[in-house]
Tab-separated table of C-alpha atoms and ligand atoms in Angstrom:
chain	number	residue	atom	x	y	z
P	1	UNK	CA	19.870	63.873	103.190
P	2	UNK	CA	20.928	65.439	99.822
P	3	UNK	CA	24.407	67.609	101.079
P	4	UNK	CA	24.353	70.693	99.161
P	5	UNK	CA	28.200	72.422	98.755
P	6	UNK	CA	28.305	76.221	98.723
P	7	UNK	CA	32.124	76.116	99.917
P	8	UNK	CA	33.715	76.481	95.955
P	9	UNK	CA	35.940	78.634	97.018
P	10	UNK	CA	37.868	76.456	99.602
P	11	UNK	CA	37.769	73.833	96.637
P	12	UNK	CA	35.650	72.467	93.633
P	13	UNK	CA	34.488	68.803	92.808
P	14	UNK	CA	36.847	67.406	89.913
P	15	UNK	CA	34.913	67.149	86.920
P	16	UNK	CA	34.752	63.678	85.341
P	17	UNK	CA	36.334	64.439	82.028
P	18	UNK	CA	38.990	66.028	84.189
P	19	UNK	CA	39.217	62.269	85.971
P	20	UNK	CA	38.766	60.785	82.880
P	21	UNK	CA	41.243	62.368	81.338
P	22	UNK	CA	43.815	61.517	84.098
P	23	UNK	CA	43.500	57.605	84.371
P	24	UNK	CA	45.337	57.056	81.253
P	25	UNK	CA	48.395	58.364	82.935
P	26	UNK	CA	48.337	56.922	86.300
P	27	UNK	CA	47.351	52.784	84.270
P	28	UNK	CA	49.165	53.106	81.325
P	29	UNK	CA	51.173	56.265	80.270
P	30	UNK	CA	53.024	56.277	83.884
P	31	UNK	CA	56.408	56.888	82.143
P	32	UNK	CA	58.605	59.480	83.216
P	33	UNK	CA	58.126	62.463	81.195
P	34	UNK	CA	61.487	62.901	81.337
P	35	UNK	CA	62.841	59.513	80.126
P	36	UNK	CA	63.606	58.591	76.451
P	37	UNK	CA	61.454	55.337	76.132
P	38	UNK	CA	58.257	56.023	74.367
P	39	UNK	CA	55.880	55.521	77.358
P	40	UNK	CA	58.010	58.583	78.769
P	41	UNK	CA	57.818	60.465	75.561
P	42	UNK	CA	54.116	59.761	75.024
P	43	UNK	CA	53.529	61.229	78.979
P	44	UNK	CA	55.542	64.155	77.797
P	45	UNK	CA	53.993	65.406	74.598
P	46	UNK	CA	50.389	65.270	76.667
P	47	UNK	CA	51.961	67.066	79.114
P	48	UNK	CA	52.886	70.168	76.607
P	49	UNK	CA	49.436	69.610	75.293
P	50	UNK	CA	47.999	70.588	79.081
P	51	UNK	CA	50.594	73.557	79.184
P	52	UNK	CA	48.891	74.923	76.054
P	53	UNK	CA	45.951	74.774	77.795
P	54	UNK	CA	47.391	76.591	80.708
P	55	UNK	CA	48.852	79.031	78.000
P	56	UNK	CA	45.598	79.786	76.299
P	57	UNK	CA	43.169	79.767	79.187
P	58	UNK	CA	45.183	83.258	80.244
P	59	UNK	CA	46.392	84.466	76.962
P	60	UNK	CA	49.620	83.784	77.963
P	61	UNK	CA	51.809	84.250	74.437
P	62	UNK	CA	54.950	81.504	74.941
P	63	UNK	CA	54.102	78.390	76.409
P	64	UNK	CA	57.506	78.360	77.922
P	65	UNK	CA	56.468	80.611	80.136
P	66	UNK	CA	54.130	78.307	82.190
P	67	UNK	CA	55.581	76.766	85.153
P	68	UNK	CA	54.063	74.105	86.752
P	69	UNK	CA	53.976	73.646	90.497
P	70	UNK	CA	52.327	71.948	93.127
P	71	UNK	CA	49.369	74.676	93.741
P	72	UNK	CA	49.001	78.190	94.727
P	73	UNK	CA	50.673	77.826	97.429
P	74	UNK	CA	53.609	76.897	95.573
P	75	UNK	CA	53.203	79.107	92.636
P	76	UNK	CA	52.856	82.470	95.078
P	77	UNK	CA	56.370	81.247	96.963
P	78	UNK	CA	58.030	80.674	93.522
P	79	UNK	CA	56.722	83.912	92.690
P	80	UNK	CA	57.629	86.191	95.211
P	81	UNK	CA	60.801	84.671	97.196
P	82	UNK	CA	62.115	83.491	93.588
P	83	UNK	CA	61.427	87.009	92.276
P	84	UNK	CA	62.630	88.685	94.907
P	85	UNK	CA	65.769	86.976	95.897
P	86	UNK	CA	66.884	86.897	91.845
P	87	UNK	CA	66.748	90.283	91.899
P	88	UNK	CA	67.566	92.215	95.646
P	89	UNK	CA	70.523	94.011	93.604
P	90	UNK	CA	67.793	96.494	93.251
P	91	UNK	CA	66.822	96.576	96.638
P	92	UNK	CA	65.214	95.212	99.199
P	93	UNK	CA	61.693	96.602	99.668
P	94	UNK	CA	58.280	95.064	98.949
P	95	UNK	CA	54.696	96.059	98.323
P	96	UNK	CA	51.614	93.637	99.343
P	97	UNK	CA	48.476	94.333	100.717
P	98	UNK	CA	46.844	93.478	103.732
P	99	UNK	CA	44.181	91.239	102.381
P	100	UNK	CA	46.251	88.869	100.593
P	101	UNK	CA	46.145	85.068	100.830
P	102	UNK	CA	48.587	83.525	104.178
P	103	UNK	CA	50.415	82.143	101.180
P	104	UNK	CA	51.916	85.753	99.807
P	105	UNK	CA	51.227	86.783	103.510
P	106	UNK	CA	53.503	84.407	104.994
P	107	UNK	CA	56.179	84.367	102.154
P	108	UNK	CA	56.427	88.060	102.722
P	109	UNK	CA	56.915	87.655	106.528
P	110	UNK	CA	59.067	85.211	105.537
P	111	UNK	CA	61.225	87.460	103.618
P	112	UNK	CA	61.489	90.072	106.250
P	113	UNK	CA	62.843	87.340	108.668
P	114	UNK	CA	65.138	85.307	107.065
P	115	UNK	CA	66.378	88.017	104.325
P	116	UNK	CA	66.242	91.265	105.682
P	117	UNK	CA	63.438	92.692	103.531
P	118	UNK	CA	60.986	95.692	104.459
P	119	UNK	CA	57.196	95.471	103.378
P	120	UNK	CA	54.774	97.189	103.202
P	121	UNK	CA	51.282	96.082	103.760
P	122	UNK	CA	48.672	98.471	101.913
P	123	UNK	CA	45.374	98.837	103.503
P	124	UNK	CA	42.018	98.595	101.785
P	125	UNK	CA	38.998	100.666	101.924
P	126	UNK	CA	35.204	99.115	103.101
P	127	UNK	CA	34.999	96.686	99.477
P	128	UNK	CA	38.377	95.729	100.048
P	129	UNK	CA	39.663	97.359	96.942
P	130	UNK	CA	43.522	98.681	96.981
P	131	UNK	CA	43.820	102.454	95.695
P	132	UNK	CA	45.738	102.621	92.698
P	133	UNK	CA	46.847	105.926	93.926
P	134	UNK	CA	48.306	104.620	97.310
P	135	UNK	CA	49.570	101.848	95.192
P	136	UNK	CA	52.031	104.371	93.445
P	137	UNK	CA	52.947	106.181	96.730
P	138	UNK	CA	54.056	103.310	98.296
P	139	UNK	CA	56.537	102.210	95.050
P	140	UNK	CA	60.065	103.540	95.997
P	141	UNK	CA	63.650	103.266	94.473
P	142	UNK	CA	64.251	99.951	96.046
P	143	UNK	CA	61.315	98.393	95.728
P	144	UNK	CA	61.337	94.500	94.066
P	145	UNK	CA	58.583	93.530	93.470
P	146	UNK	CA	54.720	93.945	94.610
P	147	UNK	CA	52.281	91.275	94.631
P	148	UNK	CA	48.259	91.729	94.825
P	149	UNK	CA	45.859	89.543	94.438
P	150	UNK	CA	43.200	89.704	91.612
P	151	UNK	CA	40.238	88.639	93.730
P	152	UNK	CA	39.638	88.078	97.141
P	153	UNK	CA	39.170	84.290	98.727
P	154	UNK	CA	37.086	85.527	101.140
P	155	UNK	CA	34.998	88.486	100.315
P	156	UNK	CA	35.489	88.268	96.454
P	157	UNK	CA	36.594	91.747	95.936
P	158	UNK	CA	38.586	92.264	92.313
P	159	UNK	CA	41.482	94.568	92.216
P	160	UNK	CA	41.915	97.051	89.584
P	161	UNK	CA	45.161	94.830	88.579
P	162	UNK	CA	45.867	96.466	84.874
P	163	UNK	CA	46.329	99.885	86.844
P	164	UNK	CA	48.741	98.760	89.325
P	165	UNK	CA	50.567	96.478	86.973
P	166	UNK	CA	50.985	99.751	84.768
P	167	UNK	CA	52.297	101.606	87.561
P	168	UNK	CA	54.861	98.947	89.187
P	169	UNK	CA	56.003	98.455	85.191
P	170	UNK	CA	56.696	102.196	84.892
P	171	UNK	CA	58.871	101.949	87.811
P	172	UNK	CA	60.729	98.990	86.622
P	173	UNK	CA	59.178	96.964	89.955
P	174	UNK	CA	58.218	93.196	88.838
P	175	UNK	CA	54.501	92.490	89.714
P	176	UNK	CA	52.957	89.348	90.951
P	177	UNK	CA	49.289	88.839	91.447
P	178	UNK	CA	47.550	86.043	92.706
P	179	UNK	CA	44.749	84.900	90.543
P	180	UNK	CA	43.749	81.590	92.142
P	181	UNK	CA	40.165	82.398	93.086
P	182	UNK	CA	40.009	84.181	89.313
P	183	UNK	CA	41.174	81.652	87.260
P	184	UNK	CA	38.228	79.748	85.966
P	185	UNK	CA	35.707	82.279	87.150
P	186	UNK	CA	36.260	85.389	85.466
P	187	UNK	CA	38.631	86.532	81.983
P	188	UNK	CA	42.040	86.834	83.170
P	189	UNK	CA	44.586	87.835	80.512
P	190	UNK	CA	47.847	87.918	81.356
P	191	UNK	CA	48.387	90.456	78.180
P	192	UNK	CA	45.845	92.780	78.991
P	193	UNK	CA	46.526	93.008	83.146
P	194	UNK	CA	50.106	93.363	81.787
P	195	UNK	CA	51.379	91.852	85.121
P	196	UNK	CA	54.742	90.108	85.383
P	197	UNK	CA	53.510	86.537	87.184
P	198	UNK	CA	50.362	85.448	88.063
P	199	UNK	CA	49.583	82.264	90.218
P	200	UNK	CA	46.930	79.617	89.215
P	201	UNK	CA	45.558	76.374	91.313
P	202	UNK	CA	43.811	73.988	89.508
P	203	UNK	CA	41.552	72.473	92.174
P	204	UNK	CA	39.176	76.111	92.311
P	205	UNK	CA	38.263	75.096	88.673
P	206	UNK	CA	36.763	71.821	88.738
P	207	UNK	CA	40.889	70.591	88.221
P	208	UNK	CA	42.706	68.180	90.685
P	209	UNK	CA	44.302	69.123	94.125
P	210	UNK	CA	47.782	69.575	94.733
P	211	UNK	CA	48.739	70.779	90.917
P	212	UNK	CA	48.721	74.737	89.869
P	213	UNK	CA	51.124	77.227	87.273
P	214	UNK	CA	52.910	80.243	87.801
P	215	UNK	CA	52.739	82.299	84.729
P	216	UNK	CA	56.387	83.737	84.574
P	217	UNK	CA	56.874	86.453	81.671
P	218	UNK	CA	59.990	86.312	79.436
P	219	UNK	CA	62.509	88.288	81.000
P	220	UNK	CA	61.733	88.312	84.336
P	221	UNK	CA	64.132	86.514	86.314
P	222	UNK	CA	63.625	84.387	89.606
P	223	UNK	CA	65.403	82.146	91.828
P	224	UNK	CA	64.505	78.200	92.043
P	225	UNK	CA	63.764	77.584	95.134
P	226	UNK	CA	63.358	73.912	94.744
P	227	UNK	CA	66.610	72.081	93.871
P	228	UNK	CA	66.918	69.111	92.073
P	229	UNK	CA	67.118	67.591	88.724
P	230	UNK	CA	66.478	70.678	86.703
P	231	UNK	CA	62.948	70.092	85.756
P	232	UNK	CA	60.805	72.781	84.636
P	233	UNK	CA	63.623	74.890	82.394
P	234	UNK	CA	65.440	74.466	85.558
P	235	UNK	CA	62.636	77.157	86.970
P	236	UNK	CA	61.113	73.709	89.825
P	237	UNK	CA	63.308	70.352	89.930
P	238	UNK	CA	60.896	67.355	91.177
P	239	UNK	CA	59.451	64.352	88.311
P	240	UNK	CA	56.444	66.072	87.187
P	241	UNK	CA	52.903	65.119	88.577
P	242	UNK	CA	51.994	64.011	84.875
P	243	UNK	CA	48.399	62.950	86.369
P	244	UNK	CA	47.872	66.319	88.103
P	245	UNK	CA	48.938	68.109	85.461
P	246	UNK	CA	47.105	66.468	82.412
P	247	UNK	CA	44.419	66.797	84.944
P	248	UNK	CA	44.947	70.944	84.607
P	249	UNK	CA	44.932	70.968	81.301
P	250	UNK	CA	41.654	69.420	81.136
P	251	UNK	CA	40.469	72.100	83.803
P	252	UNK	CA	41.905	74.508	81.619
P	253	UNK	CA	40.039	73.630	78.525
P	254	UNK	CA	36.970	72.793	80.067
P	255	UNK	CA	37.273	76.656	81.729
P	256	UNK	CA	37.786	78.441	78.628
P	257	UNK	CA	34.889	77.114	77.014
P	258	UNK	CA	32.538	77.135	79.394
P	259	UNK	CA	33.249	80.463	81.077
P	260	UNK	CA	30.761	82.303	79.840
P	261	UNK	CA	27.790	80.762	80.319
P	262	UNK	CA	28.891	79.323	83.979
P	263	UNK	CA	30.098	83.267	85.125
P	264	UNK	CA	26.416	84.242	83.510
P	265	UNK	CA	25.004	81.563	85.777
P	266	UNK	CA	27.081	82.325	89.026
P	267	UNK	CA	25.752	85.969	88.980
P	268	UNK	CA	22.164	84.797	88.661
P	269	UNK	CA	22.358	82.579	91.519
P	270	UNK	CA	24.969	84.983	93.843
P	271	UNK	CA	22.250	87.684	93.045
P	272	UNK	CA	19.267	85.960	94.174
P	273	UNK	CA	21.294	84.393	97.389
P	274	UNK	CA	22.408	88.033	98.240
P	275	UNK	CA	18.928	89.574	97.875
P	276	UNK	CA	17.123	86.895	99.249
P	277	UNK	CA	19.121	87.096	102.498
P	278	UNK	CA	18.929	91.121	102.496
P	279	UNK	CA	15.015	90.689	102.613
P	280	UNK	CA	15.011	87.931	105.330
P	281	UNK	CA	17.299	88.754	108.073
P	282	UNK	CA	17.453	91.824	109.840
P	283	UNK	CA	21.010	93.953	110.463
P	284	UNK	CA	22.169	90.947	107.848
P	285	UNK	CA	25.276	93.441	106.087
P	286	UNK	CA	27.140	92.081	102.459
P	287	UNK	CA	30.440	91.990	102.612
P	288	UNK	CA	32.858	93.185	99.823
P	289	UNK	CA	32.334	95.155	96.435
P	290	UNK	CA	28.626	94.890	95.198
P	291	UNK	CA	30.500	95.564	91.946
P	292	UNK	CA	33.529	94.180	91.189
P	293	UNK	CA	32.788	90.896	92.793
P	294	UNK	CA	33.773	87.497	91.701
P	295	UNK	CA	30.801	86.012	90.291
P	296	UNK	CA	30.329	83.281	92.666
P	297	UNK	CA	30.884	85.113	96.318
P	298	UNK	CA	28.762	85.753	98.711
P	299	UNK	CA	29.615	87.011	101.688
P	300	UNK	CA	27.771	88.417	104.849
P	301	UNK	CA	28.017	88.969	108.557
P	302	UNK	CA	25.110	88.755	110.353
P	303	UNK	CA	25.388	90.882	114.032
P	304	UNK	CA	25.405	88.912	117.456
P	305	UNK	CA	26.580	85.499	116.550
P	306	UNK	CA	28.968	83.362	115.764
P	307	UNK	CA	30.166	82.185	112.168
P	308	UNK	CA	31.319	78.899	113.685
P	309	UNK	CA	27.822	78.058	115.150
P	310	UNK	CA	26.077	79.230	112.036
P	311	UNK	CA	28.019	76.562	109.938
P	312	UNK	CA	27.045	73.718	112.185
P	313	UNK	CA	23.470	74.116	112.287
P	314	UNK	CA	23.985	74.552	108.397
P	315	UNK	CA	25.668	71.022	107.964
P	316	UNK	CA	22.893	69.588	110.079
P	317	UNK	CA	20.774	71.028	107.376
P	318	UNK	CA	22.953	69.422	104.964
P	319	UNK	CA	24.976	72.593	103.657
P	320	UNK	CA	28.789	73.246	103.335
P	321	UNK	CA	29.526	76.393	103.708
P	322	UNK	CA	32.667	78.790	105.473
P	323	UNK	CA	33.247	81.293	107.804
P	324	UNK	CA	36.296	83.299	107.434
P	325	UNK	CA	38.611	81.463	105.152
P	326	UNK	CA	39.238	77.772	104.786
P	327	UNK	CA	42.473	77.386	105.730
P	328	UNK	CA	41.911	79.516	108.493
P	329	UNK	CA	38.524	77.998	109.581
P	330	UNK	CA	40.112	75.769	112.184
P	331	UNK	CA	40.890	78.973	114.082
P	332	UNK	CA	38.957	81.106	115.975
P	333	UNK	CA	40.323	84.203	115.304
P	334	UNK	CA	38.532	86.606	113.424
P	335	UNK	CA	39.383	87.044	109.737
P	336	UNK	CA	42.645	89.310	108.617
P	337	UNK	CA	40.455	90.319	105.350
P	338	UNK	CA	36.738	91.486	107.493
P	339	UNK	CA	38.920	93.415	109.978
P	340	UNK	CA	40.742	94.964	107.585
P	341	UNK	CA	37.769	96.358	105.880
P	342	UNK	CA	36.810	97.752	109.172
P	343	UNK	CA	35.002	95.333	110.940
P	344	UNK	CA	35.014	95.399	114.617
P	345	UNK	CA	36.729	91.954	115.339
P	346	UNK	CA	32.831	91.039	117.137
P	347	UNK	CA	31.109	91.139	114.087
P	348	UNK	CA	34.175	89.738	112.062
P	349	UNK	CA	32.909	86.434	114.060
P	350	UNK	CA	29.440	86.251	112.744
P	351	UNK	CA	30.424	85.748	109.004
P	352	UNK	CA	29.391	83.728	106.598
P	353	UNK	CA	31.035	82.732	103.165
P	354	UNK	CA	28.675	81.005	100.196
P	355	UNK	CA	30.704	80.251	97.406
P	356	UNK	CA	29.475	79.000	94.441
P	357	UNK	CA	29.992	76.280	91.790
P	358	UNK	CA	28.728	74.602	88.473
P	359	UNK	CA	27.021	72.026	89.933
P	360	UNK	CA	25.045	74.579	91.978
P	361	UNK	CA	21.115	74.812	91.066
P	362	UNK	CA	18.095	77.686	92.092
P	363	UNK	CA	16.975	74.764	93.986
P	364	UNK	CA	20.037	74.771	96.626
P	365	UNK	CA	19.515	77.921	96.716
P	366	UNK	CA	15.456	78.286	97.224
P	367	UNK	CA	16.516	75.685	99.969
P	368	UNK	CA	19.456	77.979	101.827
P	369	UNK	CA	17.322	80.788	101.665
P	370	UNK	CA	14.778	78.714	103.622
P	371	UNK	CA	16.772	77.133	106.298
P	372	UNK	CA	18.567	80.255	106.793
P	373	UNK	CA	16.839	83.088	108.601
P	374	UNK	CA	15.505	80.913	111.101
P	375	UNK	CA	19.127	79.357	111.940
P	376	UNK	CA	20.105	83.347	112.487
P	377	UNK	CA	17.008	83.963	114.981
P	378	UNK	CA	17.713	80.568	116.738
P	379	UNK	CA	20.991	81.547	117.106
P	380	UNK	CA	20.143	85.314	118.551
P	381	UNK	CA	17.760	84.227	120.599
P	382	UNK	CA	20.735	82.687	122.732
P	383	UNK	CA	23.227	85.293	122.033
P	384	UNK	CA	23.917	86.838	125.036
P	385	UNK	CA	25.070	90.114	122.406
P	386	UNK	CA	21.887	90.274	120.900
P	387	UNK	CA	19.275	90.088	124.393
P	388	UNK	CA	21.946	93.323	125.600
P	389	UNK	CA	20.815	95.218	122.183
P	390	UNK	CA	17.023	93.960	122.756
O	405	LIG	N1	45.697	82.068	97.024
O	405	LIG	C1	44.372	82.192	97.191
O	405	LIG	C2	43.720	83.512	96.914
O	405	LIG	C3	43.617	81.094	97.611
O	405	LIG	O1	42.304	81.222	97.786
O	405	LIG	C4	44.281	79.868	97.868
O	405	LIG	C5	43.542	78.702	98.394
O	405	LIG	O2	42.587	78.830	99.147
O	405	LIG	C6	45.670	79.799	97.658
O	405	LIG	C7	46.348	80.914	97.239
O	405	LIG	C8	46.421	78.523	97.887
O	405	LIG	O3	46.203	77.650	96.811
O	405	LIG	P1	46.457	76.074	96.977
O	405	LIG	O4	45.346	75.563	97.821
O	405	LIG	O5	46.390	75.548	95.574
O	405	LIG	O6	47.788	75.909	97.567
């Protein structure tokens, strides 16, 4: 059976010129980047060439001030406990929201427990968008720093990013947003949002796992929070992943210049999923902004059953697909983001998350919309929810 994957957001295929473009330095140019012998030089100068490409895929204007890490993950802790702990002379207060990623999540609850911080954790309204407006009430005079993402993992809402940005800035506040599911899918200029850092994972763009950037703007201090032999301007010790990151660079390029036409072809195919399952399956509700949506999301709950069981009978029809988030999808509670657009925690179950990528085709999609509607009726058929409402 063909296996068709509509679970891009969790993570994308690496693209063979990305692989092809890595070999080289794991067979031949495996010199340290940072030693003096020409292999190590040669593994070096590629490895400015990727940062360029990091640089210019999000208008950044010094390449200096790309930092490369070992993912999101990574790039949101260097972000926000680096930018916060460099610069708690100010205070000690910070401003999130309550849809962001477990990684600024986390990193914030991490903050409050091991350094004394106070968040706060805006709310959203039903397309998980934060209000600007709420954004500015919540800034105060010891407020640090404020991270928000700039899309959604799970529901693909975009935030209105330049705004906020504008209004932390005019406070003096540093701002952080976390653009790993935007990256590679939609423009994202760090110039124009006018935001302070912004993290970046290559593996949602077709790049390798385990390698990502933190865009850090001139000026802005942080703390290292990874000690060690002063790699990175002394920003992240650790020999650099030369593989990984020559690996990003590729991802980069091959982003910039293809963005276009694959966003074009993302909303043709998101479209048709998102229509085709509104006409099919009864009480089937979209999640999210039908708006300002990342081009490849789709995501819907469908009333009386559960996301889990959904996803099986899906793979049995040969489709990947998520429910919730993927690094939350080996729990069973209900997703943080769907309950905090005001989903009672019930329905919260019965979601499912299609997320798109370039190797996608109308076919996979014909195909989904298919298999679909009757998975949903087998499925309410033996919901004991559903034969209540009947
Ligand atoms: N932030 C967001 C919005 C994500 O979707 C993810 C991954 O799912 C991360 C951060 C973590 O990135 P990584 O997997 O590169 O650590």
């Amino acid at each position: 059976m063909k296996k068709i994957y509509f679970d891009n957001a969790a993570t994308t295929a690496t693209h063979p010129e990305v692989v092809e473009a890595m070999l080289p330095y794991f067979l031949d140019i495996y010199g340290n980047p940072g030693s003096i012998h020409s292999t190590g030089q040669e593994a070096r100068a590629a490895m400015e060439e990727a940062r360029i490409e990091v640089k210019n895929l999000i208008n950044c204007p010094e390449k200096d001030e790309i930092i490369f890490t070992a993912g999101g993950t990574e790039s949101d802790n260097l972000a926000i406990i680096g930018g916060s702990l460099a610069n708690s002379k100010k205070g000690k207060h910070l401003v999130t929201s309550s849809i962001e990623h477990p990684a600024v999540l986390e990193t914030c609850k991490y903050l409050e427990k091991e350094h004394g911080f106070e968040v706060t954790y805006l709310p959203v309204d039903e397309e998980g968008r934060v209000s600007p407006l709420e954004f500015a009430d919540s800034l105060r005079e010891d407020t640090v720093l404020a991270s928000i993402m700039l899309a959604n993992n799970e529901i693909g809402t975009i935030q209105p990013i330049k705004e906020m940005a504008g209004l932390a800035g005019e406070r003096g506040v540093i701002f952080h947003t976390d653009a790993v599911q935007a990256v590679g899918s939609i423009q994202v200029d760090v110039q124009e949002l006018g935001v302070d850092l912004l993290s970046l994972s290559g593996h949602k763009f077709n790049g390798p796992k385990g390698v990502g950037a933190l865009y850090l703007r001139r000026g802005v201090r942080i703390r290292p929070h990874i000690h060690g032999g002063g790699q990175e301007k002394r920003r992240r010790s650790g020999t650099h992943n030369t593989p990984g990151i020559i690996g990003l660079g590729a991802a980069c390029r091959l982003a910039r210049e293809n963005l276009l036409q694959k966003a074009m072809k993302m909303v043709y195919l998101r479209d048709m999923l998102i229509e085709g399952i509104e006409s099919s399956i009864d009480e089937a509700f979209l999640n999210g902004s039908r708006t300002n949506r990342l081009p490849g999301n789709v995501n819907f709950c469908f009333p009386y059953i559960e996301g889990e069981s959904l996803l099986l009978h899906l793979d049995l029809k040969g489709i990947a697909a998520s429910s919730g988030s993927a690094c939350a999808s080996d729990s069973l509670e209900p997703s943080h983001v769907l309950l905090a657009i005001g989903l009672p925690a019930a329905t919260a179950h019965g979601s499912l998350r299609l997320s798109l990528g370039i190797d996608n085709t109308e076919e996979e999609v014909q195909y989904l919309l298919k298999v679909l509607p009757a998975i949903v009726q087998k499925l309410r058929a033996m919901s004991p929810l559903f034969s209540v409402k009947g």
